[in-house]
mmCIF file of N, CA and C in Angstrom:
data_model
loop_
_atom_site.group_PDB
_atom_site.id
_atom_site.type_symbol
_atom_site.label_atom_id
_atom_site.label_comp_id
_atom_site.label_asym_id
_atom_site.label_seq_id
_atom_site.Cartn_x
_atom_site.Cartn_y
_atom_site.Cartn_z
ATOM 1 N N UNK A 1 -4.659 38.664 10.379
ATOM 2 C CA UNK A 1 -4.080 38.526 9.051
ATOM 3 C C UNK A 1 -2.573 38.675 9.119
ATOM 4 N N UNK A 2 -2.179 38.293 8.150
ATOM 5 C CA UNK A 2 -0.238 38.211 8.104
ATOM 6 C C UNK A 2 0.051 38.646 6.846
ATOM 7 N N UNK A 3 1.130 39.523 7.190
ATOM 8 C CA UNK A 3 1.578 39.986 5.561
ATOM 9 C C UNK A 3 2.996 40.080 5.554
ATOM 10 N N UNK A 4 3.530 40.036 4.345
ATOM 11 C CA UNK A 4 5.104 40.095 4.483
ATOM 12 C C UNK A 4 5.208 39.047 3.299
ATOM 13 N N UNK A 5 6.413 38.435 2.939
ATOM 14 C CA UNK A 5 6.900 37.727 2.057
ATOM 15 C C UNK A 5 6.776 36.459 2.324
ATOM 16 N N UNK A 6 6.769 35.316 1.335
ATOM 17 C CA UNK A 6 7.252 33.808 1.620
ATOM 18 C C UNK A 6 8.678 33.784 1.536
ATOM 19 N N UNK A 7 9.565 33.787 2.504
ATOM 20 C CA UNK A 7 10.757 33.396 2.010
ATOM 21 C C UNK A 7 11.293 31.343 2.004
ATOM 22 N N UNK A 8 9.965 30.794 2.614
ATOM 23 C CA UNK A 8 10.013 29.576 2.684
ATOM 24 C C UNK A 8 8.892 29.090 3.335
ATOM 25 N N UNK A 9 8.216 27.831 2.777
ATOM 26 C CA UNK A 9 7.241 26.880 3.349
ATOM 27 C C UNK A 9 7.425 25.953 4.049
ATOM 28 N N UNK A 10 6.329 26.243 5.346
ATOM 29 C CA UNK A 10 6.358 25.177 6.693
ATOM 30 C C UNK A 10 5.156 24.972 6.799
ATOM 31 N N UNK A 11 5.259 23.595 6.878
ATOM 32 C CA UNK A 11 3.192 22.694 7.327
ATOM 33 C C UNK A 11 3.341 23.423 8.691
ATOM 34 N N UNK A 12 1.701 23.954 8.887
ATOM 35 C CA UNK A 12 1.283 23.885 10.019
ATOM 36 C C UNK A 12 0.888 23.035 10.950
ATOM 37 N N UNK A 13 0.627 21.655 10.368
ATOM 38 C CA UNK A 13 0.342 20.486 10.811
ATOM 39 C C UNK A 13 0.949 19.445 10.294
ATOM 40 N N UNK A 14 1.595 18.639 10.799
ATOM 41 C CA UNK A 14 2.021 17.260 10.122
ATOM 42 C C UNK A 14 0.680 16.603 9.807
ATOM 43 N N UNK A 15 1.068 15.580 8.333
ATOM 44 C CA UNK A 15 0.287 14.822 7.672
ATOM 45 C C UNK A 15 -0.321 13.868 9.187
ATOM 46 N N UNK A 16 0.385 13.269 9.689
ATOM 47 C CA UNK A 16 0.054 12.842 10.851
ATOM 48 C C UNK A 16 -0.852 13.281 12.116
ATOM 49 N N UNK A 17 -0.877 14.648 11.775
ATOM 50 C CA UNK A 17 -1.629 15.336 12.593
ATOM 51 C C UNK A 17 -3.359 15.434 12.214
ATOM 52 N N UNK A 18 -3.674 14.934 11.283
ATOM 53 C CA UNK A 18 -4.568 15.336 10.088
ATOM 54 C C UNK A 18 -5.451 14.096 9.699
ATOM 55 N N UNK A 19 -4.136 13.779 9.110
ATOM 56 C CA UNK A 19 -4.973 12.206 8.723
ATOM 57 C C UNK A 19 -5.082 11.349 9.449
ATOM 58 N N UNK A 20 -6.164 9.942 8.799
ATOM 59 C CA UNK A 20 -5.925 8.926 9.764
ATOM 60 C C UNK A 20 -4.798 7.814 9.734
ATOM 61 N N UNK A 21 -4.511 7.622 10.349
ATOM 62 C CA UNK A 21 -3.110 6.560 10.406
ATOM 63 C C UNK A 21 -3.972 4.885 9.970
ATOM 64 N N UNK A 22 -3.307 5.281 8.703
ATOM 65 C CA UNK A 22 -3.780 3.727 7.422
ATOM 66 C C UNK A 22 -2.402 2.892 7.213
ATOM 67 N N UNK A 23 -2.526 1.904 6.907
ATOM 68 C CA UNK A 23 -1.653 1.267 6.826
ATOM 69 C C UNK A 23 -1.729 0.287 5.190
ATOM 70 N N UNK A 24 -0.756 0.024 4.642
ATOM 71 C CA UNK A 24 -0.634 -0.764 3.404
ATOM 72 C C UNK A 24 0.670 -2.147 3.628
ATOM 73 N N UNK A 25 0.715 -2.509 2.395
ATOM 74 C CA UNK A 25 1.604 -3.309 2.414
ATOM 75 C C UNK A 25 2.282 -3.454 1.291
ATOM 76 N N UNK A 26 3.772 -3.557 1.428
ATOM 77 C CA UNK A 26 4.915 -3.145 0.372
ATOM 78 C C UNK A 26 6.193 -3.374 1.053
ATOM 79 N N UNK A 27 7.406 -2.416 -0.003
ATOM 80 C CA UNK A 27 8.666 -2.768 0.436
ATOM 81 C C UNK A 27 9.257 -1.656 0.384
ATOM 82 N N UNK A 28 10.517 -1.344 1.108
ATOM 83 C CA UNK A 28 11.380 -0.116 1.489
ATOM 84 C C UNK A 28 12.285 -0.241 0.845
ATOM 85 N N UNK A 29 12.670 -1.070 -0.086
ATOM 86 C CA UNK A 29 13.933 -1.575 -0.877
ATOM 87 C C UNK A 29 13.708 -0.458 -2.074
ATOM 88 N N UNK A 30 14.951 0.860 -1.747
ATOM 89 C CA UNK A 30 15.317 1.658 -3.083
ATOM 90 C C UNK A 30 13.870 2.526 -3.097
ATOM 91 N N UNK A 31 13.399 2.585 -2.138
ATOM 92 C CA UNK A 31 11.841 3.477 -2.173
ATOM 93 C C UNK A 31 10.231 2.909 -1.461
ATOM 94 N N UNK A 32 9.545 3.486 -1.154
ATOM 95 C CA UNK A 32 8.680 2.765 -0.846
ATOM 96 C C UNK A 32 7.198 2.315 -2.096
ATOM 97 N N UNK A 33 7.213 0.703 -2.627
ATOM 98 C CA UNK A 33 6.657 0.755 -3.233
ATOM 99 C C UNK A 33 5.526 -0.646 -2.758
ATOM 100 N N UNK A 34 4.182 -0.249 -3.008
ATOM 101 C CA UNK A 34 3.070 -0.928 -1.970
ATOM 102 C C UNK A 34 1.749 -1.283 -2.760
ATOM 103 N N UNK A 35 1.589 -2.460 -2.843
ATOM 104 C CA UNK A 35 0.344 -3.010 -3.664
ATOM 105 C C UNK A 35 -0.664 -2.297 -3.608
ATOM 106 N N UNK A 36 -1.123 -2.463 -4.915
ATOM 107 C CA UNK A 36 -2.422 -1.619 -5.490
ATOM 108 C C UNK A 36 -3.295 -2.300 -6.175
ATOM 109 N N UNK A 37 -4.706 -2.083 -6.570
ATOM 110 C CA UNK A 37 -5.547 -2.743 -7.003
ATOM 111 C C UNK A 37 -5.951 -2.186 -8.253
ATOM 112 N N UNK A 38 -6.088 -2.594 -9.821
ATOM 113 C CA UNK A 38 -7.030 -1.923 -10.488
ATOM 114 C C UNK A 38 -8.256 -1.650 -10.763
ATOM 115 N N UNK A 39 -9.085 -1.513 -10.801
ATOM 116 C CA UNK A 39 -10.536 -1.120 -10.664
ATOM 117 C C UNK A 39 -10.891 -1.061 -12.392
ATOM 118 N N UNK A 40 -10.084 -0.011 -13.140
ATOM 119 C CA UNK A 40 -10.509 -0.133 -14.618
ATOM 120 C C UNK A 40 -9.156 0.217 -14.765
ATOM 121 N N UNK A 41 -8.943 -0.274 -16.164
ATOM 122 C CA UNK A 41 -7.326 0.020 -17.394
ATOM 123 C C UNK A 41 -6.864 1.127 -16.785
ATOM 124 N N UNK A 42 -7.810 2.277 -16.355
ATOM 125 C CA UNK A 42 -6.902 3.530 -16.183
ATOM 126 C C UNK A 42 -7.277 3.798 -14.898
ATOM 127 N N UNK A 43 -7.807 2.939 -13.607
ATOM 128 C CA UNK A 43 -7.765 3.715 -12.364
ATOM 129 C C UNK A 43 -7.034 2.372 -11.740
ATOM 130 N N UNK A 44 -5.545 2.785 -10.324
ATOM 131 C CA UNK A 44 -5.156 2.143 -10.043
ATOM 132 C C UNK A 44 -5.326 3.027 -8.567
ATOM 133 N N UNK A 45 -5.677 1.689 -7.538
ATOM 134 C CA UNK A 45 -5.628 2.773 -6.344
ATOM 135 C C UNK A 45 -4.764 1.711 -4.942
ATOM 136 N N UNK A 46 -4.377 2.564 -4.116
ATOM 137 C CA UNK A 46 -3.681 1.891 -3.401
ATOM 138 C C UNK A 46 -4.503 1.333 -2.782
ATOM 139 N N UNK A 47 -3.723 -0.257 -2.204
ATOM 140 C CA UNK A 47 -4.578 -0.853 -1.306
ATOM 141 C C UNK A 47 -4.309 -0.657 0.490
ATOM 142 N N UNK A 48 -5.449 0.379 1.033
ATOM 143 C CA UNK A 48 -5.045 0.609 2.293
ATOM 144 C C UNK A 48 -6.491 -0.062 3.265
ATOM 145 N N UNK A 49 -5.640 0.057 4.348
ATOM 146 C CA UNK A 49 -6.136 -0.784 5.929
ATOM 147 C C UNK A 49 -6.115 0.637 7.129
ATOM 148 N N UNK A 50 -7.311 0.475 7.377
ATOM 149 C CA UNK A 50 -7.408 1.239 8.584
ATOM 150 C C UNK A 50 -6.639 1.019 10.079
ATOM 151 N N UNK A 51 -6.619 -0.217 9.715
ATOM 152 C CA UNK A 51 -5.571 -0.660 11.351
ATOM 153 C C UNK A 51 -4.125 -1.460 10.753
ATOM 154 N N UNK A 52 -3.279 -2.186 11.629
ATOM 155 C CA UNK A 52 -2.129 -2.409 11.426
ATOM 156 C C UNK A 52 -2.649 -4.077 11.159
ATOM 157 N N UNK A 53 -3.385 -4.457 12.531
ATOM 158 C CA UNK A 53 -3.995 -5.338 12.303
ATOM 159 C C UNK A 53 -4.956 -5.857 11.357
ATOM 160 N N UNK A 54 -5.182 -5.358 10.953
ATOM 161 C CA UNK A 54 -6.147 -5.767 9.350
ATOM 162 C C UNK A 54 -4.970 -5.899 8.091
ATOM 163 N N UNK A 55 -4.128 -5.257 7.921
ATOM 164 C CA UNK A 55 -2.948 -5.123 6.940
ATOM 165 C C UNK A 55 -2.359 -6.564 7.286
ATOM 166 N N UNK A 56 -1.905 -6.679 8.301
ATOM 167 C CA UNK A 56 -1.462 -8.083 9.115
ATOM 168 C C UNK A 56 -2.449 -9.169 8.464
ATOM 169 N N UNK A 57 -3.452 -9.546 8.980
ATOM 170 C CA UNK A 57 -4.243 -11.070 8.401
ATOM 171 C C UNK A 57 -4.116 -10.796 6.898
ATOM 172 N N UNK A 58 -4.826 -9.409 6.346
ATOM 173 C CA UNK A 58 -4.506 -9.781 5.129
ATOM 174 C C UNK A 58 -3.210 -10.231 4.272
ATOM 175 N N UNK A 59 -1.964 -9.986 5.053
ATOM 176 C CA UNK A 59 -0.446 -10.393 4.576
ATOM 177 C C UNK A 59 -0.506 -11.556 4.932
ATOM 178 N N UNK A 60 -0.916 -11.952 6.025
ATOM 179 C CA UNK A 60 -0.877 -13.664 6.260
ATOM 180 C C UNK A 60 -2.016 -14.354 5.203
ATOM 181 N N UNK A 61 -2.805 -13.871 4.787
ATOM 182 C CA UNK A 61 -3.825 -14.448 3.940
ATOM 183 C C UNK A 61 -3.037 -15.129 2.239
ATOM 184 N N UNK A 62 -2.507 -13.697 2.192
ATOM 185 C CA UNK A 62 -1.435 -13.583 0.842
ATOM 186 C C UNK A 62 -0.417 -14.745 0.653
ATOM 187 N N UNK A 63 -0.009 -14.297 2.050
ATOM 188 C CA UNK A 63 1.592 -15.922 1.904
ATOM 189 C C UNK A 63 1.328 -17.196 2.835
ATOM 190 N N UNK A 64 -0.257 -17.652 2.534
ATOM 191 C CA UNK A 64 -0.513 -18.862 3.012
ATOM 192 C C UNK A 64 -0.753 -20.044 1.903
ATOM 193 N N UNK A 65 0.776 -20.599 2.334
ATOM 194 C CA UNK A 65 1.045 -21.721 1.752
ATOM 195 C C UNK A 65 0.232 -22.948 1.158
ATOM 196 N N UNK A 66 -0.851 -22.680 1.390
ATOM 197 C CA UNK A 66 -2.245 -23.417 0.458
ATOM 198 C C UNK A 66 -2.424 -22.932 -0.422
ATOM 199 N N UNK A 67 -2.522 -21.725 -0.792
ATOM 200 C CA UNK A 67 -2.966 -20.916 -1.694
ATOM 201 C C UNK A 67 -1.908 -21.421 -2.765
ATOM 202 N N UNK A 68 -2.739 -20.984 -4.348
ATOM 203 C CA UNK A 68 -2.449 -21.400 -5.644
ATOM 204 C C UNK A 68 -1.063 -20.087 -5.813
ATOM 205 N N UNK A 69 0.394 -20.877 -5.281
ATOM 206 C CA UNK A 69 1.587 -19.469 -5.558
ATOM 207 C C UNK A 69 2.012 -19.080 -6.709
ATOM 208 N N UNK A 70 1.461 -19.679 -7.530
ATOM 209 C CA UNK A 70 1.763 -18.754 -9.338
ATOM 210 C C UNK A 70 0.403 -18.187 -9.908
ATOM 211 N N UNK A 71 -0.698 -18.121 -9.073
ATOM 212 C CA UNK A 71 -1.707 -17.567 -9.793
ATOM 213 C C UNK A 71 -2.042 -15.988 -9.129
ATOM 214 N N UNK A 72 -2.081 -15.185 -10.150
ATOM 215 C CA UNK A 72 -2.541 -13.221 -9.800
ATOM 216 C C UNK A 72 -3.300 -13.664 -8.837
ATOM 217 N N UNK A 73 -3.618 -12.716 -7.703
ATOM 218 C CA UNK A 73 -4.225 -12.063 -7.160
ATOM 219 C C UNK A 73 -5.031 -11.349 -7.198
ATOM 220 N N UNK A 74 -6.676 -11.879 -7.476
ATOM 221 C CA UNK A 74 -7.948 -11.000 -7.068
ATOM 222 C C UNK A 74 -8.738 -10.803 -5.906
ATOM 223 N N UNK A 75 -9.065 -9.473 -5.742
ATOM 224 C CA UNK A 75 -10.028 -9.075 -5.103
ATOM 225 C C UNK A 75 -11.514 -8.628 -5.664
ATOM 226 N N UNK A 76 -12.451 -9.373 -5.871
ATOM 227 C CA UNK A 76 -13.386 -9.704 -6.524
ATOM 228 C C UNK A 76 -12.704 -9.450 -7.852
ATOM 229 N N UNK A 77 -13.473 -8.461 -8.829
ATOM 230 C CA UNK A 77 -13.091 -8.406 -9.914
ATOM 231 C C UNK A 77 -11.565 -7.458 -10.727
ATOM 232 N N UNK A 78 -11.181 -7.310 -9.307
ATOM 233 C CA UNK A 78 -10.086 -6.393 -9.528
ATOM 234 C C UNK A 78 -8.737 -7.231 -9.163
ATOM 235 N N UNK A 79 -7.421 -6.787 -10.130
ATOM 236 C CA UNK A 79 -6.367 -7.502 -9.946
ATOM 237 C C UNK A 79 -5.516 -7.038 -8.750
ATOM 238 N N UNK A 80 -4.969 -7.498 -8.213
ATOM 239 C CA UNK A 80 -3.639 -6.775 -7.043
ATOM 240 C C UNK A 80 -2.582 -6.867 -7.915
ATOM 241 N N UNK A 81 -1.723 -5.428 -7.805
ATOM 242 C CA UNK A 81 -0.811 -5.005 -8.643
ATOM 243 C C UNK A 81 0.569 -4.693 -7.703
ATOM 244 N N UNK A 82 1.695 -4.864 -7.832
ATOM 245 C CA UNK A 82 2.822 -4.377 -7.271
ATOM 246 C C UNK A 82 3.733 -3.812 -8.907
ATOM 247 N N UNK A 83 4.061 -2.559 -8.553
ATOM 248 C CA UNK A 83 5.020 -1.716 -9.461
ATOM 249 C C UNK A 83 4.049 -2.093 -10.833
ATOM 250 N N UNK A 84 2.737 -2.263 -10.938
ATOM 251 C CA UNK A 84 2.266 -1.953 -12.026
ATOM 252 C C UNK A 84 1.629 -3.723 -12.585
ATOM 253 N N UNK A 85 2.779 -4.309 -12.339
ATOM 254 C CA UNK A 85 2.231 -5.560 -12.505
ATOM 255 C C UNK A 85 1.083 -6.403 -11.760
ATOM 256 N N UNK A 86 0.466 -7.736 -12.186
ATOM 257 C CA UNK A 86 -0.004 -8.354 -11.417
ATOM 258 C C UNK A 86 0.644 -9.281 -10.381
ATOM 259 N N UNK A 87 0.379 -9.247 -9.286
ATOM 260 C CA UNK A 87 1.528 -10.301 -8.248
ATOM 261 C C UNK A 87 0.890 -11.132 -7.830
ATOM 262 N N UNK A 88 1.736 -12.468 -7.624
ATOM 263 C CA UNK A 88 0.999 -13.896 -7.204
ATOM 264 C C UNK A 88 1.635 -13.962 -5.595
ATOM 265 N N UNK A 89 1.339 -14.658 -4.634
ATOM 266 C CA UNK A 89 1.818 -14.888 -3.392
ATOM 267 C C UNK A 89 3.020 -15.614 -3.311
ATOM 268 N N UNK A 90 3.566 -15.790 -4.455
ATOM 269 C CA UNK A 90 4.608 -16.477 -4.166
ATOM 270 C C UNK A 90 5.775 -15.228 -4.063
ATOM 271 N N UNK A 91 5.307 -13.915 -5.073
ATOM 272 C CA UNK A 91 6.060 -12.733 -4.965
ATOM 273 C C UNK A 91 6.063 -11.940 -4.064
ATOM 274 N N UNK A 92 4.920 -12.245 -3.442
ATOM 275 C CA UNK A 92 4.717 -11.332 -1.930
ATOM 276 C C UNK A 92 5.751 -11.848 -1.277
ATOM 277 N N UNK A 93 5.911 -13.415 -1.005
ATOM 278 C CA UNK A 93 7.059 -13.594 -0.262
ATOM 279 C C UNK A 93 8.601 -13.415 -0.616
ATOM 280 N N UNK A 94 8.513 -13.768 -2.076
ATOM 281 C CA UNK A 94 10.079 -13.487 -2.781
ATOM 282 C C UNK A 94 10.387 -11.598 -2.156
ATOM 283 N N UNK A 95 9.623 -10.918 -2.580
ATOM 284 C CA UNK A 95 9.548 -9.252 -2.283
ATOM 285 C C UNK A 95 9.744 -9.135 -0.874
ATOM 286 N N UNK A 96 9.705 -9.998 0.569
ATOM 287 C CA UNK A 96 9.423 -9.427 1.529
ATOM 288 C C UNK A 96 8.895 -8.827 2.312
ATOM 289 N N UNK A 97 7.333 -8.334 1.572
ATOM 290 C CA UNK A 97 6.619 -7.356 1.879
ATOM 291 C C UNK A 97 5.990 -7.872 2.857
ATOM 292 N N UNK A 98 6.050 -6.579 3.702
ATOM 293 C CA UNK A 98 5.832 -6.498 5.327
ATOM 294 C C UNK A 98 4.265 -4.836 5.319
ATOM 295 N N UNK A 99 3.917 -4.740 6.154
ATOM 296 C CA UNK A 99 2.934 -3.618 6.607
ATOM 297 C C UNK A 99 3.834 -2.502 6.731
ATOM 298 N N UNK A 100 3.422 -1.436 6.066
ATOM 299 C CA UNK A 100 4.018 -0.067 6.293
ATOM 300 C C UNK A 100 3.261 0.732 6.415
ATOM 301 N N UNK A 101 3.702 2.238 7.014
ATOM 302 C CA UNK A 101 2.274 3.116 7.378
ATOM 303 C C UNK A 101 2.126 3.815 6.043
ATOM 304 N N UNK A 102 1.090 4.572 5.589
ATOM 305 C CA UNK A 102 0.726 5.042 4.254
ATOM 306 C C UNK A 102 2.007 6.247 4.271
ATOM 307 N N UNK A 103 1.230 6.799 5.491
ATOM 308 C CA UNK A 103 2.157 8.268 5.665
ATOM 309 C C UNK A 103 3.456 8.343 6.405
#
């Protein structure tokens, strides 16, 4: 046991140490902000990838130039959202968005 005061907080483990290393996709411009999906009006959840490579096809899936570039983005019945809005692939590419790690 340990006793004495907090005079300041230190992780014993980095987040990295802990979790699993997920990956999303977004932009570093002024903060990091990374597509999300809604599920219902009031649940919005991030959209994450277990590998780097899965984040990858799905970004190439997004900004492939066949695809309809002014129409939202679904994943079955749920919309893909960036900063709240719905985003079409033509904004994925205007935005830049590249794979970033969650953590």
């Amino acid at each position: 046991y340990y006793q004495g005061s907090i005079s300041r907080r230190i992780p014993l483990f980095p987040k990295k140490d802990y979790l699993p290393k997920l990956h999303c996709i977004g932009t570093e411009q002024g903060g990091k902000d990374a597509l999300k999906f809604r599920k219902t009006q009031e649940k919005e959840y991030l959209l994450q990838f277990r590998d780097r490579h899965d984040a990858s096809r799905f970004l190439e899936w997004l900004q492939n130039p066949s695809r309809q570039q002014s129409d939202p983005v679904f994943i079955g019945s749920s919309k893909l959202l960036y900063k709240g809005d719905p985003i079409t692939p033509l904004e994925v590419i205007q935005n830049r968005m590249k794979v970033l790690p969650v953590y």
